[in-house]
Coordinates of N, CA, C and O and ligand atoms in Angstrom, one line a residue:
M249 N -12.5 -7.7 19.9 CA -11.8 -8.8 20.5 C -10.3 -8.7 20.1 O -10.0 -8.5 19.0
G250 N -9.4 -8.8 21.1 CA -8.0 -8.8 20.8 C -7.3 -9.9 21.6 O -8.0 -10.7 22.2
G251 N -6.0 -9.9 21.5 CA -5.3 -10.9 22.3 C -4.1 -11.4 21.5 O -3.7 -10.8 20.5
T252 N -3.5 -12.4 22.1 CA -2.3 -13.0 21.4 C -2.5 -14.5 21.3 O -3.3 -15.1 22.0
N253 N -1.8 -15.1 20.4 CA -1.9 -16.5 20.1 C -0.6 -17.1 20.5 O 0.5 -16.9 19.9
P254 N -0.6 -17.9 21.6 CA 0.7 -18.5 22.1 C 1.2 -19.6 21.2 O 2.4 -20.0 21.4
Y255 N 0.5 -20.0 20.2 CA 0.9 -21.2 19.4 C 1.6 -20.8 18.1 O 1.9 -21.6 17.3
I256 N 1.7 -19.5 17.9 CA 2.4 -19.0 16.6 C 3.7 -18.4 16.9 O 3.9 -17.9 18.0
Q257 N 4.5 -18.4 15.8 CA 5.8 -17.7 15.8 C 5.5 -16.2 16.0 O 4.6 -15.6 15.4
K258 N 6.3 -15.5 16.8 CA 6.1 -14.1 17.0 C 6.5 -13.3 15.8 O 7.6 -13.6 15.3
A259 N 5.7 -12.5 15.3 CA 6.0 -11.7 14.1 C 7.0 -10.6 14.5 O 6.9 -10.0 15.5
D260 N 7.9 -10.3 13.5 CA 8.9 -9.3 13.7 C 8.4 -8.1 12.9 O 8.0 -8.2 11.7
Y261 N 8.4 -6.9 13.5 CA 7.9 -5.7 12.7 C 8.5 -4.5 13.3 O 8.9 -4.4 14.4
E262 N 8.5 -3.5 12.4 CA 9.0 -2.1 12.8 C 7.9 -1.2 12.7 O 7.2 -1.1 11.6
L263 N 7.6 -0.4 13.8 CA 6.5 0.6 13.7 C 7.0 1.8 13.0 O 8.2 2.1 13.0
P264 N 6.0 2.5 12.3 CA 6.4 3.7 11.6 C 6.8 4.9 12.6 O 6.4 4.9 13.7
H265 N 7.7 5.8 12.0 CA 8.1 7.0 12.8 C 7.5 8.2 12.1 O 7.6 9.3 12.7
V266 N 7.0 8.0 10.9 CA 6.4 9.2 10.2 C 5.0 8.8 9.7 O 4.7 7.6 9.6
A267 N 4.2 9.8 9.5 CA 2.8 9.5 9.0 C 2.9 9.0 7.6 O 3.8 9.3 6.8
Y268 N 2.0 8.1 7.3 CA 1.9 7.6 5.9 C 0.4 7.3 5.6 O -0.4 7.4 6.6
T269 N 0.0 7.0 4.4 CA -1.4 6.7 4.1 C -1.6 5.3 3.7 O -0.7 4.6 3.2
V270 N -2.8 4.8 4.0 CA -3.3 3.5 3.6 C -4.6 3.8 2.8 O -5.5 4.4 3.4
T271 N -4.6 3.4 1.6 CA -5.8 3.4 0.8 C -6.5 2.0 0.8 O -5.8 1.1 0.3
F272 N -7.6 1.9 1.3 CA -8.3 0.6 1.3 C -9.3 0.6 0.1 O -10.1 1.6 0.0
I273 N -9.2 -0.4 -0.6 CA -10.2 -0.6 -1.7 C -11.2 -1.7 -1.3 O -10.8 -2.8 -1.2
A274 N -12.4 -1.3 -1.1 CA -13.4 -2.2 -0.6 C -13.9 -3.1 -1.7 O -13.8 -2.7 -2.9
P275 N -14.5 -4.2 -1.4 CA -15.2 -5.0 -2.4 C -16.2 -4.1 -3.1 O -16.9 -3.4 -2.5
G276 N -16.2 -4.0 -4.4 CA -17.0 -3.1 -5.1 C -16.3 -1.9 -5.6 O -16.8 -1.1 -6.4
G277 N -15.1 -1.7 -5.1 CA -14.2 -0.7 -5.6 C -14.1 0.7 -4.9 O -13.4 1.6 -5.3
V278 N -14.9 0.9 -3.9 CA -14.9 2.2 -3.2 C -13.6 2.3 -2.5 O -13.1 1.4 -1.7
K279 N -12.9 3.4 -2.7 CA -11.6 3.7 -2.1 C -11.7 4.6 -0.9 O -12.4 5.6 -1.0
T280 N -11.0 4.3 0.2 CA -11.0 5.2 1.4 C -9.5 5.3 1.8 O -8.8 4.3 2.0
K281 N -9.1 6.6 1.8 CA -7.7 6.8 2.1 C -7.6 7.4 3.5 O -8.3 8.3 3.8
V282 N -6.8 6.7 4.3 CA -6.6 7.2 5.7 C -5.2 7.5 6.0 O -4.3 6.9 5.4
E283 N -5.0 8.5 6.9 CA -3.6 8.8 7.3 C -3.3 8.1 8.6 O -4.1 8.2 9.5
V284 N -2.2 7.4 8.6 CA -1.8 6.7 9.8 C -0.8 7.7 10.6 O 0.3 8.0 10.1
D285 N -1.2 8.0 11.8 CA -0.4 8.8 12.7 C 0.3 7.9 13.6 O -0.3 7.2 14.5
P286 N 1.6 7.8 13.6 CA 2.4 6.9 14.4 C 2.1 7.0 15.9 O 2.1 6.0 16.6
T287 N 1.7 8.2 16.3 CA 1.5 8.4 17.8 C 0.2 7.8 18.2 O -0.1 7.7 19.4
K288 N -0.7 7.4 17.2 CA -2.0 6.8 17.6 C -1.9 5.3 17.6 O -2.9 4.6 17.9
I289 N -0.8 4.7 17.3 CA -0.7 3.2 17.2 C -0.4 2.7 18.6 O 0.5 3.3 19.3
P290 N -1.0 1.7 19.1 CA -2.1 1.0 18.4 C -3.5 1.7 18.5 O -3.8 2.3 19.5
Y291 N -4.2 1.6 17.5 CA -5.6 2.2 17.5 C -6.5 1.4 18.4 O -7.5 1.9 18.9
G292 N -6.2 0.1 18.6 CA -7.1 -0.7 19.4 C -6.3 -2.0 19.8 O -5.1 -2.1 19.5
P293 N -7.0 -2.9 20.4 CA -6.4 -4.2 20.9 C -6.4 -5.3 19.9 O -5.9 -6.4 20.2
T294 N -6.9 -5.1 18.7 CA -7.1 -6.2 17.7 C -6.0 -6.2 16.6 O -5.8 -5.3 15.9
G295 N -5.3 -7.4 16.5 CA -4.2 -7.5 15.5 C -2.9 -6.9 16.1 O -2.9 -6.4 17.2
L296 N -1.9 -7.1 15.3 CA -0.6 -6.5 15.7 C -0.8 -5.0 15.8 O -1.5 -4.4 15.0
P297 N -0.1 -4.4 16.7 CA -0.2 -2.9 16.8 C 0.3 -2.3 15.4 O 1.3 -2.7 14.9
G298 N -0.5 -1.4 14.9 CA -0.1 -0.8 13.6 C -0.3 -1.7 12.4 O 0.0 -1.3 11.3
S299 N -1.0 -2.8 12.6 CA -1.3 -3.7 11.4 C -2.3 -3.1 10.6 O -3.1 -2.2 11.0
L300 N -2.5 -3.6 9.4 CA -3.5 -3.1 8.5 C -4.9 -3.3 9.1 O -5.8 -2.4 8.9
L301 N -5.1 -4.3 9.9 CA -6.4 -4.5 10.6 C -6.5 -3.4 11.6 O -7.6 -2.8 11.8
D302 N -5.5 -3.2 12.4 CA -5.5 -2.2 13.5 C -5.9 -0.8 12.8 O -6.7 -0.1 13.3
V303 N -5.2 -0.5 11.7 CA -5.5 0.8 11.0 C -6.9 0.8 10.5 O -7.6 1.8 10.7
A304 N -7.3 -0.3 9.9 CA -8.7 -0.3 9.4 C -9.7 -0.1 10.5 O -10.6 0.8 10.4
M305 N -9.6 -0.8 11.6 CA -10.6 -0.7 12.7 C -10.5 0.7 13.3 O -11.6 1.2 13.7
G306 N -9.3 1.3 13.4 CA -9.2 2.6 14.0 C -9.8 3.7 13.1 O -9.9 4.8 13.5
N307 N -10.1 3.3 11.8 CA -10.6 4.4 10.9 C -12.0 4.0 10.3 O -12.4 4.5 9.3
G308 N -12.6 3.1 11.0 CA -14.0 2.7 10.5 C -14.1 1.9 9.3 O -15.1 1.9 8.6
I309 N -13.0 1.3 8.9 CA -13.0 0.4 7.6 C -13.4 -1.0 8.0 O -12.8 -1.6 8.9
L310 N -14.4 -1.6 7.3 CA -14.8 -2.9 7.6 C -13.8 -3.9 7.1 O -13.7 -4.0 5.8
L311 N -13.2 -4.7 7.9 CA -12.3 -5.8 7.5 C -12.6 -6.9 8.5 O -12.4 -6.7 9.7
E312 N -13.0 -8.0 8.0 CA -13.4 -9.1 8.8 C -12.2 -9.6 9.6 O -11.1 -9.5 9.2
H313 N -12.5 -10.2 10.8 CA -11.4 -10.6 11.7 C -11.9 -11.6 12.7 O -11.9 -11.4 13.9
V314 N -12.4 -12.7 12.2 CA -13.1 -13.7 13.0 C -12.4 -14.2 14.2 O -12.9 -14.4 15.3
C315 N -11.0 -14.4 14.1 CA -10.3 -14.9 15.2 C -9.8 -13.8 16.2 O -9.2 -14.1 17.2
G316 N -10.2 -12.6 15.9 CA -9.8 -11.5 16.8 C -8.4 -11.0 16.5 O -7.8 -10.3 17.4
G317 N -7.8 -11.3 15.3 CA -6.5 -10.7 15.0 C -5.4 -11.5 15.5 O -4.3 -10.9 15.8
V318 N -5.5 -12.8 15.7 CA -4.4 -13.6 16.3 C -3.8 -14.6 15.3 O -3.3 -15.6 15.8
C319 N -4.0 -14.4 14.1 CA -3.4 -15.3 13.0 C -4.0 -16.7 13.1 O -3.2 -17.7 13.1
A320 N -5.3 -16.8 13.3 CA -5.9 -18.1 13.5 C -7.1 -18.3 12.5 O -7.9 -19.2 12.7
C321 N -7.2 -17.4 11.5 CA -8.2 -17.6 10.5 C -7.7 -17.0 9.2 O -6.5 -16.8 9.2
S322 N -8.5 -16.7 8.2 CA -8.0 -16.0 7.1 C -8.9 -14.9 6.6 O -8.8 -14.4 5.5
T323 N -9.9 -14.6 7.5 CA -10.9 -13.6 7.1 C -10.4 -12.2 6.9 O -11.1 -11.4 6.3
C324 N -9.2 -11.9 7.4 CA -8.6 -10.6 7.3 C -7.7 -10.5 6.1 O -7.0 -9.5 6.0
H325 N -7.8 -11.4 5.2 CA -7.0 -11.5 4.0 C -7.1 -10.1 3.2 O -8.2 -9.7 2.9
V326 N -5.9 -9.6 2.9 CA -5.9 -8.4 2.0 C -4.9 -8.6 1.0 O -3.9 -9.4 1.1
I327 N -5.0 -7.8 -0.1 CA -4.0 -7.8 -1.2 C -3.3 -6.5 -1.1 O -4.0 -5.5 -1.4
V328 N -2.0 -6.5 -0.8 CA -1.3 -5.2 -0.7 C -0.8 -4.9 -2.2 O 0.2 -5.4 -2.6
K329 N -1.5 -4.0 -2.8 CA -1.2 -3.7 -4.2 C -0.1 -2.7 -4.3 O 0.5 -2.6 -5.4
Q330 N 0.2 -1.9 -3.3 CA 1.3 -0.9 -3.4 C 1.9 -0.8 -2.0 O 1.2 -0.8 -1.0
G331 N 3.2 -0.8 -1.9 CA 3.9 -0.5 -0.6 C 4.3 -1.8 0.1 O 4.7 -1.7 1.3
L332 N 4.1 -2.9 -0.5 CA 4.4 -4.2 0.2 C 5.8 -4.3 0.8 O 6.1 -4.8 1.8
E333 N 6.7 -3.6 0.0 CA 8.1 -3.6 0.4 C 8.4 -2.9 1.7 O 9.4 -3.1 2.3
S334 N 7.5 -2.1 2.2 CA 7.6 -1.4 3.5 C 7.0 -2.2 4.6 O 6.9 -1.7 5.7
C335 N 6.4 -3.3 4.3 CA 5.8 -4.1 5.3 C 6.7 -5.2 5.9 O 7.6 -5.6 5.2
N336 N 6.4 -5.7 7.1 CA 7.2 -6.7 7.7 C 7.1 -8.0 6.9 O 6.1 -8.2 6.1
E337 N 8.0 -8.9 7.1 CA 8.0 -10.2 6.5 C 6.9 -11.0 7.1 O 6.8 -11.0 8.3
G338 N 6.1 -11.8 6.3 CA 5.1 -12.7 6.9 C 5.8 -13.9 7.5 O 6.9 -14.3 7.0
T339 N 5.3 -14.4 8.6 CA 5.8 -15.6 9.2 C 5.3 -16.9 8.5 O 4.3 -16.8 7.7
D340 N 5.9 -18.0 8.8 CA 5.3 -19.3 8.2 C 3.9 -19.5 8.7 O 3.0 -20.0 7.9
D341 N 3.6 -19.1 9.9 CA 2.3 -19.3 10.5 C 1.3 -18.4 9.7 O 0.2 -18.9 9.4
E342 N 1.7 -17.2 9.4 CA 0.8 -16.4 8.6 C 0.5 -17.0 7.2 O -0.7 -17.1 6.8
F343 N 1.5 -17.4 6.5 CA 1.3 -18.0 5.2 C 0.5 -19.3 5.3 O -0.2 -19.6 4.4
D344 N 0.7 -20.1 6.3 CA -0.1 -21.3 6.5 C -1.6 -20.9 6.6 O -2.4 -21.5 6.0
Q345 N -1.9 -19.9 7.4 CA -3.3 -19.4 7.5 C -3.8 -18.9 6.2 O -5.0 -19.2 5.8
L346 N -3.0 -18.2 5.5 CA -3.4 -17.6 4.2 C -3.8 -18.7 3.2 O -4.7 -18.5 2.3
E347 N -3.3 -19.9 3.3 CA -3.7 -21.0 2.4 C -5.1 -21.3 2.6 O -5.7 -21.9 1.7
E348 N -5.7 -20.9 3.7 CA -7.2 -21.2 3.9 C -8.0 -20.2 3.2 O -9.3 -20.4 3.1
A349 N -7.5 -19.1 2.7 CA -8.3 -18.1 2.0 C -8.7 -18.6 0.6 O -7.9 -19.4 0.0
P350 N -9.8 -18.3 0.2 CA -10.3 -18.8 -1.1 C -9.4 -18.5 -2.3 O -9.1 -19.4 -3.1
I351 N -8.9 -17.3 -2.4 CA -8.1 -16.9 -3.5 C -7.0 -16.1 -3.0 O -7.2 -15.1 -2.3
T352 N -5.7 -16.4 -3.3 CA -4.6 -15.5 -2.8 C -3.7 -15.2 -4.0 O -3.8 -15.8 -5.1
T353 N -2.9 -14.1 -3.8 CA -2.0 -13.7 -4.8 C -0.6 -13.6 -4.1 O -0.5 -13.8 -2.9
L354 N 0.4 -13.3 -4.9 CA 1.7 -13.1 -4.3 C 1.8 -11.9 -3.4 O 2.7 -11.7 -2.6
Q355 N 0.8 -11.0 -3.5 CA 0.7 -9.8 -2.6 C -0.2 -10.0 -1.5 O -0.6 -9.0 -0.8
S356 N -0.7 -11.2 -1.3 CA -1.7 -11.5 -0.2 C -1.0 -11.5 1.2 O 0.1 -12.0 1.4
R357 N -1.7 -10.9 2.1 CA -1.2 -10.9 3.5 C -2.5 -11.0 4.4 O -3.6 -10.7 4.0
L358 N -2.2 -11.4 5.7 CA -3.3 -11.3 6.7 C -3.2 -9.8 7.2 O -2.2 -9.4 7.7
G359 N -4.3 -9.2 7.2 CA -4.4 -7.8 7.7 C -3.9 -7.6 9.1 O -3.3 -6.6 9.5
C360 N -4.2 -8.7 9.9 CA -3.8 -8.5 11.3 C -2.4 -8.8 11.6 O -1.9 -8.5 12.7
Q361 N -1.6 -9.3 10.6 CA -0.2 -9.6 10.8 C 0.7 -8.7 10.0 O 1.9 -8.8 10.1
C362 N 0.2 -7.9 9.1 CA 0.9 -7.1 8.2 C 1.1 -5.7 8.7 O 0.1 -4.9 8.9
V363 N 2.3 -5.3 9.1 CA 2.6 -4.0 9.7 C 3.5 -3.2 8.7 O 4.6 -3.7 8.4
A364 N 3.1 -2.0 8.3 CA 3.9 -1.2 7.5 C 4.8 -0.3 8.3 O 4.4 0.1 9.4
N365 N 6.1 0.0 7.8 CA 7.0 0.8 8.6 C 6.9 2.3 8.3 O 7.6 3.1 8.8
G366 N 6.0 2.7 7.4 CA 5.7 4.1 7.1 C 6.6 4.7 6.1 O 6.4 5.9 5.8
T367 N 7.5 3.9 5.5 CA 8.3 4.5 4.5 C 7.7 4.6 3.1 O 8.2 5.3 2.2
K368 N 6.5 4.0 2.9 CA 5.8 4.0 1.7 C 4.3 4.2 2.0 O 3.8 3.7 3.0
D369 N 3.6 4.8 1.1 CA 2.1 4.8 1.2 C 1.6 3.4 0.7 O 2.3 2.8 -0.2
I370 N 0.6 3.0 1.3 CA 0.1 1.6 1.0 C -1.3 1.7 0.3 O -2.1 2.5 0.6
V371 N -1.5 0.7 -0.6 CA -2.8 0.5 -1.2 C -3.2 -0.9 -1.0 O -2.4 -1.8 -1.3
V372 N -4.3 -1.2 -0.4 CA -4.7 -2.5 -0.1 C -6.1 -2.8 -0.6 O -7.0 -2.0 -0.5
E373 N -6.3 -3.9 -1.2 CA -7.6 -4.3 -1.7 C -8.1 -5.4 -0.7 O -7.4 -6.3 -0.3
I374 N -9.4 -5.2 -0.4 CA -10.1 -6.2 0.5 C -10.9 -7.0 -0.5 O -11.8 -6.6 -1.2
P375 N -10.5 -8.3 -0.7 CA -11.1 -9.2 -1.7 C -12.6 -9.4 -1.4 O -13.0 -9.5 -0.2
A376 N -13.4 -9.5 -2.4 CA -14.8 -9.7 -2.3 C -15.1 -11.0 -1.6 O -16.2 -11.2 -1.1
V377 N -14.2 -11.9 -1.7 CA -14.4 -13.3 -1.2 C -14.1 -13.4 0.3 O -14.3 -14.5 0.8
N378 N -13.7 -12.4 0.9 CA -13.5 -12.4 2.4 C -14.8 -12.5 3.1 O -15.5 -11.5 3.3
K379 N -15.3 -13.7 3.3 CA -16.6 -13.9 3.9 C -16.5 -14.5 5.3 O -15.7 -15.4 5.5
N380 N -17.3 -13.9 6.1 CA -17.4 -14.5 7.5 C -18.5 -15.5 7.4 O -19.7 -15.2 7.5
L381 N -18.1 -16.8 7.2 CA -19.1 -17.8 6.9 C -20.0 -18.0 8.1 O -21.2 -18.4 7.9
V382 N -19.5 -17.8 9.3 CA -20.4 -18.0 10.5 C -21.5 -17.0 10.5 O -22.7 -17.3 10.6
K383 N -21.1 -15.7 10.2 CA -22.0 -14.6 10.2 C -23.1 -14.8 9.1 O -24.2 -14.5 9.3
E384 N -22.6 -15.3 8.0 CA -23.5 -15.4 6.9 C -24.4 -16.7 6.9 O -25.2 -17.0 6.0
G385 N -24.2 -17.5 7.9 CA -25.0 -18.6 8.1 C -24.8 -19.8 7.2 O -25.8 -20.6 7.0
H386 N -23.7 -20.0 6.6 CA -23.4 -21.2 5.7 C -22.9 -22.3 6.5 O -22.2 -22.2 7.5
Ligands
LIG242 S1 -8.2 -11.9 12.0 FE1 -7.9 -14.0 12.0 S2 -6.0 -14.2 11.0 FE2 -6.3 -12.1 11.0

């Protein structure tokens, strides 16, 4: 599912011009490193083009995205452990949504709203507490 959310501030971001890598650290610690090819962005219709969610989905990485990548939940919460300085600034709407995540850090972002410009390689942790409560029947 993809789309746009007319109720939020439009995020400002710069797409990469060169290839860079994103290393996803899954809950449990398994690391998967993927190369982002700027010519393949967007990988799909979900999240901002080139967002960490877009990159994850385009490379078979499981990252929850209950609202379909439109900044209306917090299930795509990620912790950007390296390369955050090459990512777009989060909007107030993004940080408002992040407050709904169970645990956040100063490096927390919504995967669907965080777009790297390709000047740094990125390392992101997918927190173990990112749960899709609907799916899990709570
Ligand atoms: S998928 Fe819902 S805020 Fe990112």
